Structure formats: structure tokens, C-alpha cells
Amino acid sequence: MNTQDLLSPVTQRSRPVVSFPASQSLWASTTLKTGTISTGISQLDDAVCTPSTEGDDDGDDDDGDDGDDDADCRGIHQGHVTEVYGPPGVGKTSLALNIASNALQTGAKVVWIDTGSPLPRLRLRSILLKSIQSSESTESPEELMKNLVYFRAQSLPHLLALLLHPPTGFPPDDSKLMVIDSASAPFPSYFSNPTELKARLAQSRTTDKSHIQWLMNRNSNVTSDLANQLTKLATAHNLAVLVINQTRTKIKGQPRATLCPVLAGGAWESSVYTRIVMYRDFPSDEEDTSKNVRFAEVTKRTGKMLALRLESNIIPFVIERDGLRGLDKYQSPRMVALNSKEDPNKTGQRKRKVDEISDSQDEGDSDAEYGWIDGDDAGLLEQD
């Protein structure tokens, strides 16, 4: 494994800008096959594939080799940005390790950038060892991990310096995947929320409107620059850029408290080609194994948001020591309710109608219903 330090801007060289006709760029973009990297879960590979690999709408195959092409077009796409976000502990880093392992087995180099969470080397070695045993390869995990180039960005300026002003040879030649774990981690320490920022400005008695506007917009400006640069790196080097995004709780403007990605906005949204949301479901009382089940849901594909939530886009999986394992016959309560055509009142508890809900003064037995009956508070009175 190669570990590289960040170079200072003084030691970096300016690169000349090479121009070529737009028609040549359009022709190259339509004829170049970008390739894909498997996620390690076959169901998830099928969910993130492009519509062109899913087959024609009429079901006809013009070429007899389409089946072979489909087998090679499953997984996240090179030349584009893939975002994975979700709450802590759902398996975002484990999914990134799975994808990195599959990329290393092809002989390509993988760039791993961490912003605070160290790379779990032992976990990656276990995943590589299992893949080698299943494929009967003669290479060892240590030989494959030599193609892993590891960077550690200790702060947001380090991350921006590495990506916006990359040193010579970044990313290395023959690189196929770049993982950022996680891109959103350094942002909260540098940019406070708008409410806190307004309070600080009021205390400092800042009256310059242009300066206030700059302070309010600098978070989105930095996010926009980061998103644009990730897209350029993915396109110019034919990289599959995998960005791990954390979540925050959003209350204002929402019917209930909602988990939203930390990095968001118009520029960030346009840069994301594929989005995978990872979460846990509420465990069932009948199945104890559901406590360890996570879900990966594809919400954006080929740069377009998916308007409908389909069961085929929600992939259940479990995290094991040697990687992720998809579940074929598991169906969560949320997935059942998603496609249920029955009355929603039948799936849960019975809801009372409006005329059945009476005032508390008329409900004489309401205390008994909730366990407060005569004599329950006698022990409390004796303690006084």
C-alpha cells in the first residue's frame, strides 16, 4: 500500500490547457466505453445499471451478444460520480471496501482518501482473501494491496488542495476507482448552520451586506467547486469516483424530522450520476435476524432521480467480516407496504375515526386503558 503526503502549492507545477474541437469531444464521449465496477452484491449491480443495459423497452435484442455485454455492465460506472449516503453504522465504508476489492482484482489502481476515518486494512484484506479463494487466483492480498494509493486529508483545506490543486501524478496512471471517505466530514467544523451564523453576525455587528452575503454562501460555493472538480476528475481520467456522504437532521420545512445528506445543492445534485441511500429498517418481533439487515436503495440512476420507489431498487444485505452479502428472500415491512394495494389501515393498528375520538372528560376509563387504575399511586404517596 502506498501512502502519499499532500504537496504544498509552491511545489506544484502549472499544467498547460490543451484545447480540441467540441465535435471531437462529443464523438469520443459517444464511442468510449467507460466500464463498470461491481459492488459485490449482484442485486445492487442490477439496480444501478443504465437503462441501455437493462434491455430495450420492446424486449427485442438486435444483437446476439447483448447478454455478454450485460454481464460486463453491472455496477458503478467509470467516468461518473457515485454518491453513497446514510446514517452511521449502515455499511457505507463496507460497501466502499467491497467495490475497492473488486477494482483491485482487475489489476487497476485504487485511490483511497480518508478525512478522519482510518482505512480498515484488516477488513480489506479479509475481503480480498475471500475473493481470491472464490476465483482461485494465485495472487495474495498483499500483492493486490500494493495498487492501493492511500491519502489522508486531515482537514477541509487538505482535501480541497488535493482535489482542486492536485500534485504531479495525481491520480496515478491506470487508476480505476477513487474513494473519498467521507467528503462531508470536514464541512461541519468549518461551516456553521445559517441560524448560528446569523447569531454570530448579529453579535459582531457586521453591517456590510456584501460580506454577509459572502459568508452565507461560502458553504455552497465550496461544495459547488468540490462537485465540479470531482466530475472533471472522473471524466478526464475515466475514474469511478465513489463519494461517501454523511447525514444531518432537517426539521424546518419537513413534516417530521428527516435525515438529509450534508453535501447538497444544485451543483452537487447535477454532479451525482448514481445515488445509493443506505439505512436500517425497524426489526420485526418475529425475526431476530432482521436486526442485522441493512438496505441499499438506488434513488438516482444515470443522472436522473427515480420518481417511483420499486422493490427491485431496494436491496437487503448483511455485513460480514469478509464483505457484504445480499439477501434474496428477505422482505422488509417497508417493502411490503411499498407495493401493498390493500387498505393501509389493515397493515397496522386500527385508526379511530374522527367522531370516535372524544374529549378526555368523557373517557372515564382512559386511566384503566393505560394502566392507571385505583391504587397504583399508593406506593408513591407512601414514599413522601
Short mmCIF file of N, CA, C and O in Angstrom, two decimals, residues 264-378:
data_model
loop_
_atom_site.label_atom_id
_atom_site.label_comp_id
_atom_site.label_asym_id
_atom_site.label_seq_id
_atom_site.Cartn_x
_atom_site.Cartn_y
_atom_site.Cartn_z
N ALA A 264 -25.17 19.00 -0.31
CA ALA A 264 -26.34 19.08 -1.17
C ALA A 264 -26.29 20.39 -1.93
O ALA A 264 -25.36 21.18 -1.78
N GLY A 265 -27.29 20.62 -2.76
CA GLY A 265 -27.34 21.84 -3.54
C GLY A 265 -27.41 21.54 -5.03
O GLY A 265 -27.29 20.38 -5.46
N GLY A 266 -27.61 22.58 -5.80
CA GLY A 266 -27.79 22.40 -7.24
C GLY A 266 -26.57 21.82 -7.93
O GLY A 266 -26.67 20.87 -8.72
N ALA A 267 -25.39 22.38 -7.67
CA ALA A 267 -24.17 21.89 -8.32
C ALA A 267 -23.84 20.47 -7.88
O ALA A 267 -23.42 19.64 -8.69
N TRP A 268 -24.02 20.19 -6.61
CA TRP A 268 -23.75 18.83 -6.12
C TRP A 268 -24.74 17.84 -6.72
O TRP A 268 -24.36 16.72 -7.10
N GLU A 269 -25.98 18.22 -6.83
CA GLU A 269 -27.00 17.33 -7.38
C GLU A 269 -26.72 17.01 -8.84
O GLU A 269 -26.89 15.87 -9.29
N SER A 270 -26.28 18.00 -9.60
CA SER A 270 -26.01 17.77 -11.02
C SER A 270 -24.75 16.93 -11.24
O SER A 270 -24.61 16.31 -12.30
N SER A 271 -23.84 16.91 -10.27
CA SER A 271 -22.61 16.13 -10.44
C SER A 271 -22.80 14.66 -10.11
O SER A 271 -22.02 13.82 -10.57
N VAL A 272 -23.81 14.31 -9.32
CA VAL A 272 -24.03 12.92 -8.91
C VAL A 272 -24.72 12.17 -10.04
O VAL A 272 -25.80 12.54 -10.48
N TYR A 273 -24.08 11.12 -10.51
CA TYR A 273 -24.63 10.28 -11.57
C TYR A 273 -25.48 9.15 -11.01
O TYR A 273 -26.52 8.81 -11.56
N THR A 274 -25.05 8.57 -9.91
CA THR A 274 -25.78 7.48 -9.25
C THR A 274 -25.78 7.76 -7.75
O THR A 274 -24.74 8.11 -7.18
N ARG A 275 -26.93 7.59 -7.13
CA ARG A 275 -27.05 7.80 -5.69
C ARG A 275 -27.62 6.53 -5.04
O ARG A 275 -28.63 6.00 -5.48
N ILE A 276 -26.95 6.10 -3.99
CA ILE A 276 -27.37 4.93 -3.22
C ILE A 276 -27.57 5.37 -1.77
O ILE A 276 -26.65 5.88 -1.14
N VAL A 277 -28.77 5.18 -1.27
CA VAL A 277 -29.11 5.52 0.11
C VAL A 277 -29.10 4.23 0.93
O VAL A 277 -29.73 3.24 0.55
N MET A 278 -28.40 4.25 2.04
CA MET A 278 -28.30 3.07 2.90
C MET A 278 -28.95 3.37 4.25
O MET A 278 -28.77 4.47 4.80
N TYR A 279 -29.68 2.41 4.78
CA TYR A 279 -30.40 2.61 6.03
C TYR A 279 -30.75 1.25 6.62
O TYR A 279 -30.56 0.21 6.00
N ARG A 280 -31.26 1.31 7.84
CA ARG A 280 -31.78 0.12 8.51
C ARG A 280 -33.29 0.20 8.58
O ARG A 280 -33.87 1.29 8.54
N ASP A 281 -33.93 -0.94 8.72
CA ASP A 281 -35.37 -0.99 8.89
C ASP A 281 -35.67 -1.35 10.33
O ASP A 281 -34.83 -1.90 11.04
N PHE A 282 -36.88 -1.03 10.75
CA PHE A 282 -37.29 -1.42 12.10
C PHE A 282 -37.38 -2.94 12.17
O PHE A 282 -38.01 -3.58 11.33
N PRO A 283 -36.76 -3.57 13.17
CA PRO A 283 -36.76 -5.04 13.24
C PRO A 283 -38.14 -5.59 13.53
O PRO A 283 -38.95 -4.97 14.22
N SER A 284 -38.38 -6.75 13.01
CA SER A 284 -39.64 -7.44 13.26
C SER A 284 -39.54 -8.25 14.54
O SER A 284 -38.48 -8.78 14.89
N ASP A 285 -40.63 -8.35 15.27
CA ASP A 285 -40.64 -9.11 16.52
C ASP A 285 -40.51 -10.60 16.28
O ASP A 285 -40.07 -11.35 17.14
N GLU A 286 -40.91 -11.05 15.08
CA GLU A 286 -40.89 -12.47 14.79
C GLU A 286 -39.52 -12.95 14.33
O GLU A 286 -39.16 -14.09 14.53
N GLU A 287 -38.74 -12.06 13.68
CA GLU A 287 -37.45 -12.44 13.13
C GLU A 287 -36.34 -11.65 13.83
O GLU A 287 -36.24 -10.43 13.68
N ASP A 288 -35.53 -12.36 14.60
CA ASP A 288 -34.42 -11.71 15.28
C ASP A 288 -33.29 -11.36 14.32
O ASP A 288 -32.51 -10.45 14.58
N THR A 289 -33.20 -12.07 13.19
CA THR A 289 -32.12 -11.81 12.24
C THR A 289 -32.29 -10.47 11.55
O THR A 289 -31.34 -9.97 10.95
N SER A 290 -33.48 -9.89 11.60
CA SER A 290 -33.70 -8.62 10.91
C SER A 290 -32.96 -7.47 11.57
O SER A 290 -32.85 -6.40 11.00
N LYS A 291 -32.45 -7.68 12.80
CA LYS A 291 -31.72 -6.61 13.47
C LYS A 291 -30.42 -6.31 12.76
O LYS A 291 -29.88 -5.22 12.88
N ASN A 292 -29.85 -7.27 12.03
CA ASN A 292 -28.58 -7.09 11.34
C ASN A 292 -28.75 -6.77 9.87
O ASN A 292 -27.76 -6.68 9.16
N VAL A 293 -29.96 -6.62 9.40
CA VAL A 293 -30.21 -6.40 7.98
C VAL A 293 -30.17 -4.91 7.68
O VAL A 293 -30.78 -4.11 8.39
N ARG A 294 -29.43 -4.55 6.65
CA ARG A 294 -29.41 -3.20 6.14
C ARG A 294 -30.02 -3.19 4.74
O ARG A 294 -30.24 -4.24 4.15
N PHE A 295 -30.25 -1.98 4.24
CA PHE A 295 -30.85 -1.84 2.91
C PHE A 295 -30.10 -0.78 2.14
O PHE A 295 -29.71 0.26 2.69
N ALA A 296 -29.89 -1.06 0.87
CA ALA A 296 -29.28 -0.11 -0.07
C ALA A 296 -30.31 0.17 -1.15
O ALA A 296 -30.69 -0.73 -1.90
N GLU A 297 -30.75 1.41 -1.22
CA GLU A 297 -31.79 1.80 -2.17
C GLU A 297 -31.21 2.77 -3.20
O GLU A 297 -30.60 3.78 -2.84
N VAL A 298 -31.41 2.46 -4.46
CA VAL A 298 -30.96 3.33 -5.55
C VAL A 298 -32.05 4.37 -5.79
O VAL A 298 -33.17 4.04 -6.18
N THR A 299 -31.72 5.62 -5.55
CA THR A 299 -32.68 6.72 -5.73
C THR A 299 -32.35 7.60 -6.93
O THR A 299 -33.19 8.41 -7.33
N LYS A 300 -31.16 7.46 -7.49
CA LYS A 300 -30.78 8.22 -8.68
C LYS A 300 -29.94 7.34 -9.58
O LYS A 300 -29.01 6.66 -9.11
N ARG A 301 -30.27 7.34 -10.87
CA ARG A 301 -29.59 6.48 -11.82
C ARG A 301 -29.43 7.21 -13.14
O ARG A 301 -30.36 7.88 -13.60
N THR A 302 -28.23 7.12 -13.71
CA THR A 302 -27.89 7.81 -14.97
C THR A 302 -28.19 9.30 -14.89
O THR A 302 -28.64 9.91 -15.86
N GLY A 303 -27.97 9.89 -13.74
CA GLY A 303 -28.18 11.32 -13.57
C GLY A 303 -29.61 11.75 -13.41
O GLY A 303 -29.88 12.95 -13.38
N LYS A 304 -30.54 10.83 -13.25
CA LYS A 304 -31.95 11.16 -13.13
C LYS A 304 -32.52 10.57 -11.85
O LYS A 304 -32.24 9.42 -11.51
N MET A 305 -33.32 11.37 -11.15
CA MET A 305 -33.97 10.90 -9.94
C MET A 305 -35.06 9.89 -10.31
O MET A 305 -35.78 10.07 -11.30
N LEU A 306 -35.18 8.85 -9.51
CA LEU A 306 -36.20 7.84 -9.74
C LEU A 306 -37.48 8.28 -9.04
O LEU A 306 -37.52 8.43 -7.82
N ALA A 307 -38.51 8.52 -9.84
CA ALA A 307 -39.76 9.05 -9.28
C ALA A 307 -40.50 8.01 -8.44
O ALA A 307 -41.14 8.36 -7.45
N LEU A 308 -40.41 6.74 -8.83
CA LEU A 308 -41.14 5.68 -8.13
C LEU A 308 -40.17 4.82 -7.33
O LEU A 308 -39.06 4.53 -7.79
N ARG A 309 -40.59 4.43 -6.15
CA ARG A 309 -39.82 3.51 -5.33
C ARG A 309 -40.24 2.09 -5.65
O ARG A 309 -41.36 1.68 -5.33
N LEU A 310 -39.37 1.36 -6.32
CA LEU A 310 -39.65 -0.01 -6.71
C LEU A 310 -38.90 -0.98 -5.82
O LEU A 310 -37.82 -0.67 -5.31
N GLU A 311 -39.49 -2.13 -5.65
CA GLU A 311 -38.87 -3.15 -4.80
C GLU A 311 -37.54 -3.61 -5.37
O GLU A 311 -36.63 -3.98 -4.62
N SER A 312 -37.39 -3.58 -6.71
CA SER A 312 -36.14 -4.01 -7.33
C SER A 312 -34.98 -3.06 -7.04
O SER A 312 -33.82 -3.45 -7.20
N ASN A 313 -35.28 -1.84 -6.63
CA ASN A 313 -34.24 -0.87 -6.30
C ASN A 313 -33.87 -0.85 -4.83
O ASN A 313 -33.02 -0.07 -4.42
N ILE A 314 -34.53 -1.66 -3.99
CA ILE A 314 -34.25 -1.74 -2.56
C ILE A 314 -33.62 -3.10 -2.28
O ILE A 314 -34.29 -4.13 -2.40
N ILE A 315 -32.34 -3.10 -1.96
CA ILE A 315 -31.57 -4.33 -1.85
C ILE A 315 -31.26 -4.60 -0.38
O ILE A 315 -30.54 -3.82 0.26
N PRO A 316 -31.77 -5.68 0.21
CA PRO A 316 -31.39 -6.04 1.58
C PRO A 316 -30.05 -6.76 1.59
O PRO A 316 -29.74 -7.55 0.69
N PHE A 317 -29.25 -6.52 2.63
CA PHE A 317 -27.94 -7.17 2.73
C PHE A 317 -27.54 -7.22 4.20
O PHE A 317 -28.13 -6.54 5.05
N VAL A 318 -26.53 -8.02 4.46
CA VAL A 318 -25.95 -8.13 5.80
C VAL A 318 -24.45 -7.90 5.68
O VAL A 318 -23.84 -8.16 4.63
N ILE A 319 -23.86 -7.39 6.76
CA ILE A 319 -22.43 -7.11 6.79
C ILE A 319 -21.73 -8.26 7.50
O ILE A 319 -22.04 -8.59 8.64
N GLU A 320 -20.79 -8.88 6.80
CA GLU A 320 -19.99 -9.95 7.37
C GLU A 320 -18.53 -9.52 7.42
O GLU A 320 -18.16 -8.48 6.87
N ARG A 321 -17.73 -10.32 8.06
CA ARG A 321 -16.33 -9.95 8.24
C ARG A 321 -15.59 -9.88 6.90
O ARG A 321 -14.68 -9.08 6.73
N ASP A 322 -15.98 -10.73 5.97
CA ASP A 322 -15.30 -10.78 4.68
C ASP A 322 -16.12 -10.14 3.57
O ASP A 322 -16.02 -10.54 2.41
N GLY A 323 -16.94 -9.15 3.91
CA GLY A 323 -17.66 -8.41 2.88
C GLY A 323 -19.15 -8.38 3.12
O GLY A 323 -19.65 -8.79 4.17
N LEU A 324 -19.87 -7.87 2.12
CA LEU A 324 -21.32 -7.77 2.18
C LEU A 324 -21.95 -8.96 1.47
O LEU A 324 -21.42 -9.47 0.48
N ARG A 325 -23.09 -9.37 1.97
CA ARG A 325 -23.81 -10.49 1.36
C ARG A 325 -25.26 -10.08 1.16
O ARG A 325 -25.96 -9.68 2.11
N GLY A 326 -25.72 -10.13 -0.08
CA GLY A 326 -27.10 -9.80 -0.39
C GLY A 326 -28.05 -10.90 0.01
O GLY A 326 -27.70 -12.09 0.04
N LEU A 327 -29.27 -10.51 0.34
CA LEU A 327 -30.31 -11.45 0.74
C LEU A 327 -31.34 -11.54 -0.39
O LEU A 327 -31.82 -10.53 -0.88
N ASP A 328 -31.67 -12.77 -0.77
CA ASP A 328 -32.58 -12.99 -1.89
C ASP A 328 -34.04 -13.05 -1.45
O ASP A 328 -34.92 -12.54 -2.13
N LYS A 329 -34.29 -13.67 -0.31
CA LYS A 329 -35.67 -13.96 0.08
C LYS A 329 -36.11 -13.14 1.29
O LYS A 329 -37.02 -13.54 2.00
N TYR A 330 -35.47 -12.04 1.54
CA TYR A 330 -35.85 -11.21 2.67
C TYR A 330 -36.69 -10.05 2.17
O TYR A 330 -36.37 -9.42 1.16
N GLN A 331 -37.76 -9.78 2.88
CA GLN A 331 -38.64 -8.67 2.53
C GLN A 331 -38.98 -7.90 3.79
O GLN A 331 -39.53 -8.46 4.73
N SER A 332 -38.64 -6.65 3.81
CA SER A 332 -38.85 -5.84 5.00
C SER A 332 -40.28 -5.36 5.07
O SER A 332 -40.99 -5.33 4.07
N PRO A 333 -40.76 -4.95 6.25
CA PRO A 333 -42.11 -4.39 6.35
C PRO A 333 -42.31 -3.16 5.49
O PRO A 333 -43.39 -2.94 4.95
N ARG A 334 -41.24 -2.34 5.33
CA ARG A 334 -41.37 -1.15 4.49
C ARG A 334 -41.56 -1.51 3.05
O ARG A 334 -42.30 -0.88 2.31
N MET A 335 -40.88 -2.58 2.58
CA MET A 335 -41.02 -3.01 1.19
C MET A 335 -42.40 -3.61 0.94
O MET A 335 -42.95 -3.48 -0.13
N VAL A 336 -42.94 -4.29 1.94
CA VAL A 336 -44.29 -4.84 1.79
C VAL A 336 -45.30 -3.71 1.68
O VAL A 336 -46.20 -3.71 0.83
N ALA A 337 -45.17 -2.70 2.55
CA ALA A 337 -46.09 -1.57 2.49
C ALA A 337 -45.92 -0.74 1.24
O ALA A 337 -46.83 -0.06 0.80
N LEU A 338 -44.72 -0.81 0.63
CA LEU A 338 -44.45 -0.02 -0.56
C LEU A 338 -45.29 -0.46 -1.73
O LEU A 338 -45.79 0.34 -2.51
N ASN A 339 -45.46 -1.78 -1.88
CA ASN A 339 -46.18 -2.32 -3.01
C ASN A 339 -47.54 -2.87 -2.63
O ASN A 339 -48.19 -3.53 -3.43
N SER A 340 -47.98 -2.64 -1.41
CA SER A 340 -49.27 -3.17 -0.99
C SER A 340 -50.40 -2.36 -1.60
O SER A 340 -50.40 -1.13 -1.58
N LYS A 341 -51.38 -3.05 -2.17
CA LYS A 341 -52.54 -2.39 -2.75
C LYS A 341 -53.75 -2.45 -1.84
O LYS A 341 -54.84 -2.04 -2.22
N GLU A 342 -53.53 -2.98 -0.63
CA GLU A 342 -54.64 -3.10 0.30
C GLU A 342 -54.82 -1.80 1.06
O GLU A 342 -54.05 -0.84 0.92
N ASP A 343 -55.83 -1.78 1.87
CA ASP A 343 -56.11 -0.61 2.69
C ASP A 343 -54.99 -0.43 3.69
O ASP A 343 -54.63 -1.36 4.41
N PRO A 344 -54.35 0.75 3.76
CA PRO A 344 -53.25 0.92 4.71
C PRO A 344 -53.65 0.72 6.15
O PRO A 344 -52.82 0.42 6.99
N ASN A 345 -54.94 0.88 6.48
CA ASN A 345 -55.39 0.68 7.85
C ASN A 345 -55.30 -0.78 8.27
O ASN A 345 -55.25 -1.10 9.44
N LYS A 346 -55.27 -1.69 7.28
CA LYS A 346 -55.22 -3.11 7.59
C LYS A 346 -53.80 -3.59 7.89
O LYS A 346 -53.63 -4.64 8.48
N THR A 347 -52.80 -2.84 7.46
CA THR A 347 -51.42 -3.26 7.67
C THR A 347 -50.90 -2.90 9.03
O THR A 347 -49.94 -3.47 9.50
N GLY A 348 -51.50 -1.94 9.70
CA GLY A 348 -51.02 -1.52 11.01
C GLY A 348 -52.14 -1.56 12.02
O GLY A 348 -53.12 -2.30 11.89
N GLN A 349 -52.02 -0.73 13.04
CA GLN A 349 -53.05 -0.70 14.04
C GLN A 349 -54.28 0.02 13.51
O GLN A 349 -54.20 0.86 12.62
N ARG A 350 -55.43 -0.33 14.08
CA ARG A 350 -56.68 0.28 13.63
C ARG A 350 -56.72 1.73 14.08
O ARG A 350 -56.42 2.06 15.21
N LYS A 351 -57.04 2.61 13.15
CA LYS A 351 -57.13 4.03 13.44
C LYS A 351 -58.60 4.41 13.67
O LYS A 351 -59.47 4.04 12.89
N ARG A 352 -58.84 5.17 14.72
CA ARG A 352 -60.20 5.58 15.03
C ARG A 352 -60.61 6.74 14.14
O ARG A 352 -59.81 7.56 13.73
N LYS A 353 -61.87 6.78 13.84
CA LYS A 353 -62.41 7.86 13.06
C LYS A 353 -62.49 9.12 13.91
O LYS A 353 -62.33 9.10 15.12
N VAL A 354 -62.78 10.23 13.26
CA VAL A 354 -62.81 11.50 13.96
C VAL A 354 -63.92 11.53 15.00
O VAL A 354 -63.76 12.01 16.11
N ASP A 355 -65.09 10.96 14.64
CA ASP A 355 -66.20 11.02 15.59
C ASP A 355 -66.02 10.05 16.75
O ASP A 355 -66.75 10.12 17.74
N GLU A 356 -65.06 9.09 16.64
CA GLU A 356 -64.80 8.18 17.74
C GLU A 356 -63.88 8.77 18.78
O GLU A 356 -63.77 8.26 19.88
N ILE A 357 -63.15 9.84 18.43
CA ILE A 357 -62.21 10.46 19.35
C ILE A 357 -62.96 11.48 20.19
O ILE A 357 -63.38 12.52 19.71
N SER A 358 -63.15 11.19 21.45
CA SER A 358 -63.91 12.06 22.34
C SER A 358 -62.96 12.83 23.23
O SER A 358 -61.75 12.58 23.27
N ASP A 359 -63.51 13.77 23.95
CA ASP A 359 -62.71 14.55 24.87
C ASP A 359 -62.29 13.69 26.06
O ASP A 359 -62.91 12.68 26.38
N SER A 360 -61.23 14.16 26.73
CA SER A 360 -60.72 13.38 27.86
C SER A 360 -61.71 13.36 29.01
O SER A 360 -61.71 12.45 29.83
N GLN A 361 -62.59 14.37 29.13
CA GLN A 361 -63.54 14.39 30.22
C GLN A 361 -64.60 13.31 30.06
O GLN A 361 -65.16 12.84 31.03
N ASP A 362 -64.90 12.93 28.81
CA ASP A 362 -65.93 11.92 28.57
C ASP A 362 -65.38 10.51 28.68
O ASP A 362 -66.16 9.56 28.71
N GLU A 363 -64.06 10.34 28.64
CA GLU A 363 -63.49 9.00 28.66
C GLU A 363 -63.18 8.64 30.10
O GLU A 363 -62.10 8.91 30.62
N GLY A 364 -64.15 8.02 30.75
CA GLY A 364 -63.98 7.70 32.15
C GLY A 364 -62.99 6.59 32.41
O GLY A 364 -62.40 6.52 33.47
N ASP A 365 -62.80 5.67 31.46
CA ASP A 365 -61.92 4.54 31.68
C ASP A 365 -60.58 4.71 30.98
O ASP A 365 -59.88 3.74 30.72
N SER A 366 -60.23 5.94 30.69
CA SER A 366 -58.95 6.15 29.99
C SER A 366 -57.77 5.79 30.88
O SER A 366 -56.75 5.33 30.41
N ASP A 367 -57.91 5.99 32.23
CA ASP A 367 -56.81 5.63 33.11
C ASP A 367 -56.59 4.12 33.14
O ASP A 367 -55.46 3.64 33.19
N ALA A 368 -57.68 3.37 33.14
CA ALA A 368 -57.55 1.92 33.14
C ALA A 368 -56.94 1.41 31.84
O ALA A 368 -56.23 0.42 31.83
N GLU A 369 -57.21 2.11 30.74
CA GLU A 369 -56.69 1.66 29.46
C GLU A 369 -55.17 1.77 29.41
O GLU A 369 -54.50 0.94 28.81
N TYR A 370 -54.62 2.78 30.06
CA TYR A 370 -53.18 2.98 30.04
C TYR A 370 -52.50 2.50 31.31
O TYR A 370 -51.37 2.86 31.59
N GLY A 371 -53.19 1.70 32.13
CA GLY A 371 -52.55 1.09 33.29
C GLY A 371 -52.68 1.88 34.57
O GLY A 371 -52.18 1.44 35.60
N TRP A 372 -53.33 3.04 34.54
CA TRP A 372 -53.50 3.83 35.77
C TRP A 372 -54.86 3.49 36.37
O TRP A 372 -55.89 3.98 35.95
N ILE A 373 -54.84 2.61 37.32
CA ILE A 373 -56.08 2.20 37.98
C ILE A 373 -55.99 2.60 39.44
O ILE A 373 -54.94 3.06 39.92
N ASP A 374 -57.08 2.43 40.14
CA ASP A 374 -57.12 2.85 41.55
C ASP A 374 -56.10 2.06 42.36
O ASP A 374 -56.03 0.83 42.29
N GLY A 375 -55.31 2.78 43.13
CA GLY A 375 -54.32 2.15 43.99
C GLY A 375 -52.93 2.10 43.41
O GLY A 375 -51.99 1.70 44.11
N ASP A 376 -52.76 2.48 42.12
CA ASP A 376 -51.42 2.43 41.52
C ASP A 376 -50.50 3.47 42.11
O ASP A 376 -49.28 3.25 42.17
N ASP A 377 -51.03 4.59 42.55
CA ASP A 377 -50.17 5.65 43.08
C ASP A 377 -50.04 5.58 44.60
O ASP A 377 -49.52 6.52 45.21
N ALA A 378 -50.50 4.50 45.21
CA ALA A 378 -50.42 4.40 46.67
C ALA A 378 -48.97 4.29 47.12
O ALA A 378 -48.57 4.89 48.12
#
